[in-house]
Structures are given as C-alpha cells and as structure tokens.
C-alpha positions as a printed NumPy array, in Angstrom:
array([[-12.276, -32.363,  15.293],
       [-13.18 , -34.076,  12.031],
       [-10.835, -33.477,   9.116],
       [-12.394, -33.426,   5.607],
       [-10.993, -36.073,   3.208],
       [ -9.456, -33.38 ,   1.008],
       [ -7.385, -32.226,   3.97 ],
       [ -6.1  , -35.76 ,   4.593],
       [ -5.063, -35.93 ,   0.933],
       [ -3.208, -32.637,   1.388],
       [ -1.399, -34.033,   4.459],
       [  0.987, -36.138,   2.382],
       [  2.031, -33.15 ,   0.261],
       [  2.009, -30.221,   2.695],
       [  1.657, -31.432,   6.308],
       [  2.786, -28.054,   7.727],
       [ -0.215, -26.334,   6.156],
       [ -2.638, -28.969,   7.44 ],
       [ -1.283, -28.57 ,  10.98 ],
       [ -1.635, -24.794,  10.719],
       [ -5.22 , -25.019,   9.456],
       [ -6.221, -27.448,  12.193],
       [ -4.555, -25.274,  14.836],
       [ -6.342, -22.133,  13.618],
       [ -9.679, -23.966,  13.614],
       [ -9.066, -25.258,  17.157],
       [ -8.095, -21.777,  18.375],
       [-11.199, -20.262,  16.817],
       [-13.422, -22.817,  18.575],
       [-11.655, -22.153,  21.895],
       [-12.004, -18.368,  21.65 ],
       [-15.675, -18.659,  20.747],
       [-16.481, -19.744,  24.301],
       [-14.534, -16.97 ,  26.096],
       [-16.417, -14.604,  28.445],
       [-17.723, -11.383,  26.939],
       [-19.163,  -8.122,  28.28 ],
       [-21.927,  -8.504,  25.666],
       [-24.595, -10.811,  27.043],
       [-26.33 , -13.515,  25.022],
       [-29.872, -12.219,  25.376],
       [-32.964, -11.828,  23.232],
       [-31.623,  -8.653,  21.643],
       [-28.316, -10.233,  20.594],
       [-30.141, -13.293,  19.236],
       [-32.4  , -11.004,  17.194],
       [-29.354,  -9.132,  15.845],
       [-27.722, -12.461,  14.958],
       [-30.837, -13.526,  13.08 ],
       [-30.967, -10.22 ,  11.201],
       [-27.303, -10.394,  10.145],
       [-27.608, -14.028,   9.073],
       [-30.771, -13.314,   7.103],
       [-29.299, -10.275,   5.353],
       [-26.056, -12.128,   4.643],
       [-27.947, -15.029,   3.078],
       [-30.155, -12.68 ,   1.029],
       [-27.083, -10.822,  -0.254],
       [-25.288, -14.093,  -1.062],
       [-28.332, -15.465,  -2.902],
       [-28.819, -12.245,  -4.863],
       [-25.146, -12.18 ,  -5.812],
       [-24.629, -15.94 ,  -6.165],
       [-23.927, -15.911,  -9.892],
       [-21.598, -12.956,  -9.489],
       [-19.749, -14.728,  -6.675],
       [-19.27 , -17.905,  -8.704],
       [-18.094, -15.942, -11.743],
       [-15.706, -13.927,  -9.585],
       [-14.286, -17.131,  -8.095],
       [-13.689, -18.576, -11.558],
       [-12.064, -15.402, -12.864],
       [ -9.894, -14.763,  -9.803],
       [ -6.15 , -15.283, -10.247],
       [ -5.29 , -13.648,  -6.939],
       [ -6.662, -14.059,  -3.39 ],
       [-10.445, -13.825,  -3.641],
       [-12.273, -11.161,  -1.63 ],
       [-15.927, -11.893,  -0.867],
       [-18.528,  -9.618,   0.724],
       [-18.957, -11.346,   4.093],
       [-17.102,  -8.599,   5.997],
       [-20.18 ,  -6.4  ,   5.588],
       [-21.927,  -8.728,   8.018],
       [-19.078, -10.241,  10.06 ],
       [-17.527,  -6.889,  10.996],
       [-20.961,  -5.658,  12.023],
       [-21.071,  -8.77 ,  14.21 ],
       [-17.733,  -7.755,  15.751],
       [-19.372,  -4.532,  16.931],
       [-22.662,  -5.924,  18.282],
       [-22.378,  -9.662,  19.077],
       [-20.717, -11.731,  21.828],
       [-17.977, -14.174,  20.698],
       [-20.198, -17.269,  20.661],
       [-22.865, -15.697,  18.469],
       [-20.161, -14.163,  16.257],
       [-18.881, -17.713,  15.657],
       [-22.426, -18.803,  14.732],
       [-22.677, -15.868,  12.306],
       [-19.366, -16.625,  10.549],
       [-20.064, -20.357,  10.446],
       [-23.557, -19.833,   9.068],
       [-22.458, -17.426,   6.337],
       [-19.595, -19.642,   5.167],
       [-21.724, -22.78 ,   5.289],
       [-24.269, -21.077,   3.055],
       [-21.54 , -19.905,   0.643],
       [-20.114, -23.417,   0.498],
       [-23.469, -25.054,  -0.193],
       [-24.945, -22.479,  -2.56 ],
       [-22.078, -20.628,  -4.281],
       [-18.926, -22.765,  -4.216],
       [-20.137, -26.372,  -4.212],
       [-19.194, -27.032,  -7.865],
       [-15.921, -25.114,  -7.856],
       [-12.923, -27.444,  -7.554],
       [-10.774, -24.633,  -6.158],
       [-12.963, -24.387,  -3.041],
       [-12.866, -27.802,  -1.294],
       [-14.595, -28.202,   2.102],
       [-11.27 , -28.127,   3.945],
       [-10.465, -24.701,   2.513],
       [-13.907, -23.364,   3.416],
       [-13.43 , -24.512,   7.034],
       [ -9.978, -22.955,   7.172],
       [-11.181, -19.678,   5.625],
       [-14.046, -19.45 ,   8.111],
       [-11.644, -20.05 ,  11.016],
       [ -9.257, -17.348,   9.784],
       [-12.119, -14.865,   9.371],
       [-13.346, -15.68 ,  12.884],
       [ -9.847, -15.174,  14.344],
       [ -9.665, -11.828,  12.521],
       [-13.024, -10.899,  14.063],
       [-11.779, -11.82 ,  17.528],
       [ -8.621,  -9.769,  17.025],
       [-10.804,  -6.773,  16.134],
       [-12.966,  -7.395,  19.199],
       [ -9.792,  -7.555,  21.274],
       [ -9.021,  -3.935,  20.335],
       [-12.39 ,  -2.887,  21.753],
       [-11.972,  -5.085,  24.85 ],
       [ -8.581,  -3.536,  25.633],
       [-10.139,  -0.08 ,  25.647],
       [-13.134,  -1.263,  27.681],
       [-15.56 ,  -0.583,  24.84 ],
       [-18.036,  -3.45 ,  24.923],
       [-19.724,  -2.744,  21.589],
       [-20.594,  -0.016,  19.115],
       [-23.236,   1.397,  21.491],
       [-20.505,   2.093,  24.024],
       [-18.306,   3.507,  21.265],
       [-21.046,   6.012,  20.34 ],
       [-20.919,   7.472,  23.856],
       [-17.168,   8.162,  23.409],
       [-17.707,  10.523,  20.461],
       [-14.664,  10.901,  18.222],
       [-12.659,   8.574,  20.455],
       [-15.228,   5.85 ,  19.856],
       [-15.076,   6.446,  16.105],
       [-11.284,   6.04 ,  16.123],
       [-11.609,   2.842,  18.172],
       [-14.026,   1.349,  15.643],
       [-11.633,   2.354,  12.849],
       [ -8.746,   0.721,  14.746],
       [-10.797,  -2.472,  15.065],
       [-11.384,  -2.423,  11.299],
       [ -7.683,  -1.939,  10.551],
       [ -6.858,  -4.78 ,  12.949],
       [ -9.323,  -7.07 ,  11.173],
       [ -7.792,  -6.159,   7.786],
       [ -4.149,  -6.659,   8.85 ],
       [ -4.673,  -9.817,  10.924],
       [ -6.676, -11.442,   8.15 ],
       [ -3.918, -10.691,   5.608],
       [ -1.242, -12.127,   7.904],
       [ -3.188, -15.225,   8.939],
       [ -3.635, -16.457,   5.377],
       [  0.103, -16.405,   4.595],
       [  1.131, -19.592,   6.485],
       [ -1.657, -21.483,   4.687],
       [ -0.365, -20.518,   1.232],
       [  2.683, -21.397,  -0.839],
       [  4.836, -18.269,  -0.47 ],
       [  8.   , -19.148,  -2.395],
       [  7.972, -17.812,  -5.937],
       [  4.796, -15.756,  -5.51 ],
       [  4.542, -12.042,  -6.112],
       [  3.074,  -9.548,  -3.648],
       [ -0.098,  -9.365,  -5.764],
       [ -0.452, -13.166,  -5.773],
       [ -0.076, -13.235,  -1.983],
       [ -2.154, -10.236,  -0.942],
       [ -4.306,  -9.429,  -3.99 ],
       [ -4.431,  -6.277,  -6.095],
       [ -5.14 ,  -2.721,  -4.928],
       [ -8.666,  -3.222,  -6.24 ],
       [ -9.097,  -6.406,  -4.185],
       [ -7.917,  -4.741,  -0.992],
       [ -9.965,  -1.643,  -1.737],
       [-13.029,  -3.892,  -1.922],
       [-12.171,  -5.407,   1.463],
       [-11.757,  -1.935,   2.985],
       [-15.103,  -0.876,   1.511],
       [-16.891,  -3.908,   2.961],
       [-15.4  ,  -3.168,   6.394],
       [-16.68 ,   0.413,   6.182],
       [-20.137,  -0.871,   5.288],
       [-19.857,  -3.341,   8.159],
       [-19.159,  -0.496,  10.575],
       [-22.222,   1.375,   9.286],
       [-24.208,  -1.845,   9.675],
       [-23.16 ,  -2.136,  13.289],
       [-24.029,   1.492,  13.946],
       [-27.467,   1.046,  12.357],
       [-28.156,  -2.066,  14.429],
       [-27.253,  -0.166,  17.592],
       [-29.349,   2.927,  16.868],
       [-31.912,   2.482,  14.069],
       [-32.044,  -1.272,  13.293],
       [-34.424,  -0.894,  10.351],
       [-31.816,   1.151,   8.474],
       [-29.608,  -1.909,   8.08 ],
       [-31.566,  -3.095,   5.031],
       [-30.369,   0.006,   3.151],
       [-26.905,  -1.541,   2.977],
       [-28.057,  -4.317,   0.606],
       [-28.359,  -2.299,  -2.642],
       [-24.855,  -0.727,  -2.475],
       [-23.335,  -4.097,  -1.502],
       [-24.869,  -5.836,  -4.517],
       [-23.892,  -3.003,  -6.859],
       [-20.32 ,  -2.974,  -5.5  ],
       [-20.054,  -6.74 ,  -5.936],
       [-21.185,  -6.61 ,  -9.564],
       [-18.937,  -3.635, -10.371],
       [-15.885,  -5.459,  -9.052],
       [-16.74 ,  -8.514, -11.18 ],
       [-17.024,  -6.387, -14.316],
       [-13.574,  -4.903, -13.706],
       [-12.173,  -8.356, -12.975],
       [-13.609,  -9.825, -16.175],
       [-12.284,  -6.888, -18.192],
       [ -8.804,  -7.518, -16.787],
       [ -9.095, -11.27 , -17.412],
       [-10.068, -10.629, -21.049],
       [ -6.678,  -8.978, -21.568],
       [ -4.703, -12.005, -20.376],
       [ -4.221, -15.441, -21.895],
       [ -5.662, -18.061, -19.558],
       [ -2.856, -20.629, -19.922],
       [  0.166, -18.333, -19.727],
       [ -0.98 , -15.111, -18.075],
       [  0.515, -13.147, -20.978],
       [ -1.361, -10.518, -22.959],
       [ -3.895, -11.828, -25.425],
       [ -2.975, -11.072, -29.022],
       [ -5.78 ,  -8.497, -29.197],
       [ -4.463,  -6.582, -26.182],
       [ -0.857,  -6.941, -27.362],
       [ -1.762,  -5.52 , -30.777],
       [ -3.413,  -2.514, -29.119],
       [ -0.302,  -1.841, -27.021],
       [  1.952,  -2.231, -30.055],
       [ -0.149,   0.1  , -32.224],
       [  0.096,   2.699, -29.467],
       [  3.884,   2.274, -29.246],
       [  4.244,   2.591, -33.032],
       [  2.148,   5.771, -33.085],
       [  4.321,   7.231, -30.338],
       [  7.498,   6.234, -32.196],
       [  6.205,   7.891, -35.37 ],
       [  5.489,  11.158, -33.532],
       [  8.899,  11.257, -31.864],
       [ 10.97 ,   9.692, -34.643],
       [ 11.782,   6.708, -32.42 ],
       [ 12.293,   2.988, -32.854],
       [ 10.326,  -0.072, -31.764],
       [ 11.578,  -3.649, -31.604],
       [  9.389,  -6.675, -32.215],
       [ 10.258, -10.308, -31.52 ],
       [  8.368, -13.354, -32.745],
       [  9.187, -16.62 , -30.972],
       [  8.278, -20.226, -31.639],
       [  9.104, -23.2  , -29.402],
       [ 11.07 , -25.804, -31.327],
       [  9.613, -29.343, -31.653],
       [  6.702, -28.505, -29.337],
       [  4.523, -31.171, -30.961],
       [  6.929, -33.8  , -29.604],
       [  6.261, -32.529, -26.077],
       [  2.503, -32.981, -26.514],
       [  2.923, -36.39 , -28.179],
       [  5.338, -37.679, -25.534],
       [  4.025, -36.169, -22.307],
       [  0.45 , -35.149, -23.13 ],
       [ -1.315, -31.832, -23.62 ],
       [ -1.458, -30.992, -19.896],
       [  2.324, -31.212, -19.778],
       [  2.404, -29.077, -22.908],
       [  0.366, -26.422, -21.121],
       [  2.867, -26.491, -18.252],
       [  5.711, -25.99 , -20.716],
       [  3.901, -23.029, -22.272],
       [  3.375, -21.486, -18.843],
       [  7.032, -21.987, -17.866],
       [  8.164, -20.573, -21.211],
       [  6.002, -17.496, -20.663],
       [  7.587, -16.952, -17.241],
       [ 11.062, -17.288, -18.75 ],
       [ 10.277, -14.722, -21.439],
       [  8.852, -12.225, -18.948],
       [ 11.894, -12.612, -16.684],
       [ 14.244, -11.963, -19.62 ],
       [ 12.68 ,  -8.75 , -20.984],
       [ 13.65 ,  -5.348, -19.653],
       [ 10.687,  -4.382, -17.487],
       [  7.192,  -2.959, -17.377],
       [  7.279,  -1.164, -20.75 ],
       [  8.049,  -4.366, -22.669],
       [  4.877,  -6.292, -23.509],
       [  4.807, -10.069, -23.966],
       [  1.851, -11.717, -25.684],
       [  0.799, -15.17 , -26.77 ],
       [  0.402, -15.144, -30.537],
       [ -1.203, -18.577, -30.681],
       [ -0.24 , -22.202, -30.032],
       [  3.445, -22.229, -29.082],
       [  4.161, -18.809, -30.633],
       [  4.856, -15.675, -28.617],
       [  5.446, -12.018, -29.457],
       [  7.403,  -9.353, -27.597],
       [  7.091,  -5.588, -27.932],
       [ 10.258,  -3.609, -27.124],
       [  9.477,   0.134, -27.269],
       [ 12.351,   2.531, -27.941],
       [ 14.701,  -0.29 , -28.897],
       [ 17.053,  -0.547, -31.871],
       [ 18.696,  -3.604, -33.409],
       [ 21.559,  -4.132, -30.878],
       [ 19.308,  -4.043, -27.833],
       [ 16.638,  -6.167, -29.543],
       [ 19.251,  -8.783, -30.321],
       [ 20.486,  -8.752, -26.719],
       [ 16.972,  -9.268, -25.342],
       [ 16.291, -12.03 , -27.874],
       [ 19.488, -13.851, -26.927],
       [ 18.651, -13.514, -23.243],
       [ 15.253, -15.084, -23.886],
       [ 16.781, -17.881, -25.984],
       [ 19.267, -18.753, -23.222],
       [ 16.601, -18.592, -20.493],
       [ 14.438, -21.113, -22.336],
       [ 17.383, -23.393, -23.169],
       [ 18.078, -23.96 , -19.45 ],
       [ 14.451, -24.51 , -18.445],
       [ 13.582, -27.616, -16.456],
       [  9.832, -28.232, -16.336],
       [  8.65 , -30.801, -13.753],
       [  5.998, -33.16 , -15.129],
       [  4.792, -35.832, -12.73 ],
       [  7.789, -37.915, -11.657],
       [ 10.004, -36.674, -14.496],
       [ 11.138, -33.381, -16.006],
       [ 11.194, -31.869, -19.478],
       [ 14.523, -30.365, -20.495],
       [ 16.38 , -29.502, -23.729],
       [ 13.77 , -26.962, -24.747],
       [ 14.724, -24.391, -27.353],
       [ 13.18 , -21.475, -29.2  ],
       [ 13.656, -19.826, -32.574],
       [ 13.307, -16.042, -32.676],
       [ 12.701, -13.546, -35.48 ],
       [ 13.545,  -9.878, -34.896],
       [ 12.101,  -6.849, -36.69 ],
       [ 12.729,  -3.167, -35.899],
       [ 10.557,  -0.174, -36.753],
       [ 10.927,   1.712, -39.081],
       [ 13.547,  -0.199, -41.113],
       [ 11.642,  -3.488, -41.221],
       [  8.286,  -1.81 , -41.783],
       [  6.143,   1.101, -40.692],
       [  2.897,  -0.739, -39.914],
       [  2.299,  -3.452, -37.369],
       [  1.42 ,  -5.987, -40.055],
       [  4.623,  -5.188, -41.957],
       [  6.662,  -5.733, -38.782],
       [  4.881,  -9.011, -38.024],
       [  5.501, -10.221, -41.561],
       [  9.188,  -9.286, -41.333],
       [  9.619, -10.966, -37.933],
       [  7.768, -14.047, -39.187],
       [ 10.073, -14.308, -42.195],
       [ 13.103, -14.048, -39.913],
       [ 11.598, -16.708, -37.627],
       [ 11.067, -19.007, -40.599],
       [ 14.713, -18.571, -41.589],
       [ 15.786, -19.46 , -38.026],
       [ 13.663, -22.617, -38.225],
       [ 14.951, -23.789, -41.578],
       [ 18.618, -23.137, -40.718],
       [ 18.809, -25.255, -37.579],
       [ 16.465, -23.746, -34.943],
       [ 17.488, -22.486, -31.483],
       [ 18.786, -19.212, -32.901],
       [ 17.99 , -15.538, -33.384],
       [ 17.626, -14.11 , -36.911],
       [ 17.16 , -10.409, -37.74 ],
       [ 14.812,  -9.386, -40.542],
       [ 17.422,  -6.886, -41.733],
       [ 19.803,  -9.764, -42.516],
       [ 17.359, -11.334, -44.987],
       [ 17.765,  -8.525, -47.501]])
C-alpha cells in the first residue's frame, strides 16, 4: 500500500497514529472482498451508479458550504456522506460499498478539500477507511440476523425496522470509537473529541436520511432524488449555526469576542440591578508582551496568547464567569454575583496561573510570564459597563506603573 508523503512526515512525530491508520486501511481493503449474500449484478451496479451520482451532485451543490464549514470547524467535522454510504450499507455488497465510499471521498478531496491545509491526502484516506469500517460494522449487524439487505428487512415488519435502526446506531458508535486512536486525546475535552450535540445530531439526521434512501432504492427507486433538497437545506442550516457560533469566539484564543462579552456583561448588570446584586469585572494585560513578539516572533506570540487564555479560563469559577479578549494582549473577565473579596481571590488565582506558565516554542520554551490586573465591582466602581471598564482600566494602569505582576482594586484608587 502506498503511503502519501504527508503520512511519512507524520511518522517521525506520531508513529503510533500512522501504524493505526495503515492498519485500518488494510483491514478495510481486506473486508471489501469478503463474501456477501448480496450479489454483484446489474441491479446492484445500477444502485451504485445512482448513489455515486447523487452523492456527487449533492457535494457539488454544497461545495462552497462544505469548504466554509471545514474552515469554521473547531471540533470534529461532520459531512453529509452518510446519507449515501448508509444507504449503501442497506443495498450494496461489500465490494461495491467500498467503491461507493472511495468514490465519494475521492470527489470530496479533489473538489472540496484540495486547498484546505487541514485535510491532507493521508487524512482523507484514513477517514474513508474509518467510514468504510463503520459501514461494514453496520452490515455485520444485518448479517448476524440473516437480513441480507433492506428488502429482506421490509419483510420482517417492525423487527426489520429495529434491525435497520440497530445498524444505524452501530455505524454511529463504531465511527466515533474508530477515530479516537487517530487523534491526540490528552488534554482534549469531550466536545473536541466527539463534536457538539449539534454535530452529532447532524450525523444522526444523515443516517436517518440514509435509511430512507435505502428504503426508496429497494421499493420506489425514483423517490431517492427527493432526498437531495432536504440534504442541501440541512447542510446550509448547520453552516449558518456554525458561523454564528464562530462569530462569538476569538479565533486566536477561543475566548468570547469583545462584542459577545459586552452583551453578556450588560445582561449580568441588568440582572444585578433588578436584584440588588454585585458584579465583578477584571481587566488583564500581559506584561512586556512586545518583547515576546520581538524575541520569538508573532506566531510564538499567538501561542502565548492562546496559553494565557487557557490559564485564565482554568482559574475562573465556572460556566457563569465569562472571559473575553479585549484586544491585543488584553483580556476581560466577567464575575457575576461577586463582591470585592471573591474578585480579588479570582484575580490572584489568574495571576499565579500565568506566572507558572511554560509555553513551548520550537526547541525552546517561554517562561517568566506575568500579568497585571485591574479589578472593578458593580455598583461601587460604577453602574454602567463603560464606567466599570474605565475603573478597571485605571486600576490596571496603576498596577503597571507600580511594578507590574500585581492586582489593584479600583476602590483603592480613591
């Protein structure tokens, strides 16, 4: 088996993953030639041609959406191929199913992903192999129950419907598990590993459409074209939601954009005013950040910003606290329902977390980072968001001019 150059380059860094990818590709090729109760005849070849044609038409119609979704994705990317591949599970023999998966992914690679650096040829080959193994696992459920295809399932009534559903669940679970060994697991969240609820809901929806595709091909083949419009609409709807979510997050750090952070803070202040509560606000600035850019370069500076953002998020109290990037090397933190003592404790925790950061850059590491923090508390420091920002900024300026790497409260400036 030929290994793409990108996979050889990966060998030096992560040989375990390369071995796993090659093994999964070899297993997929081996299983493709196994005997099947579904014969390779004129009917199955016609069904293969129909699924390939519809898959290509859908991919071409949604090509711009697919590329945009790939660029915007921060979590595992879900494409629409299951609409066609799961239908293939229900109506095609293993060999033709391999041709279907290979053809669809080759088209995606050549037409949708060819300019995207995050989708090298080696990854496309590995993804196609994992999808094919997931398809074979789903077919195995039907084989174990002596259901050759969806036509046989129809004769079983409700039992056949449950068997098709079980095949879909098997596809979903096996696919999720097979991708884990090929990904860096340490330090990743559940969402980063498996995708969001929206991502997985999309995958479940495509499997349902795939089952309807298979049923149409087995009973009224002409009805299969009716699946195209909802598939394209679903694809575009998911992209819109993804872009809306991406617009709320800073690209370099993953924190809230200042616009989104302001909206959350205004809401917290309105709630505090109604209930006579308090709101804490922190403004942070990395000390001597220009020296990092001048010494190590701007890419290293971006890595420092990302690591700093992670340190801040790990030091705040939880989901209700909102961390945003104010601009450059400045950050802001919203602490709802928090008075001066707790604000000071959170600020000190952040300051210590950043002071012990070690950021790998090439063959060296950046250490001795520090941050200056200004603290303002509603309503004493101000009743509007701008008043609070001004108060926190003044406290931050005092921290800078009195030695840096410290926390200063706006209340102490009066």
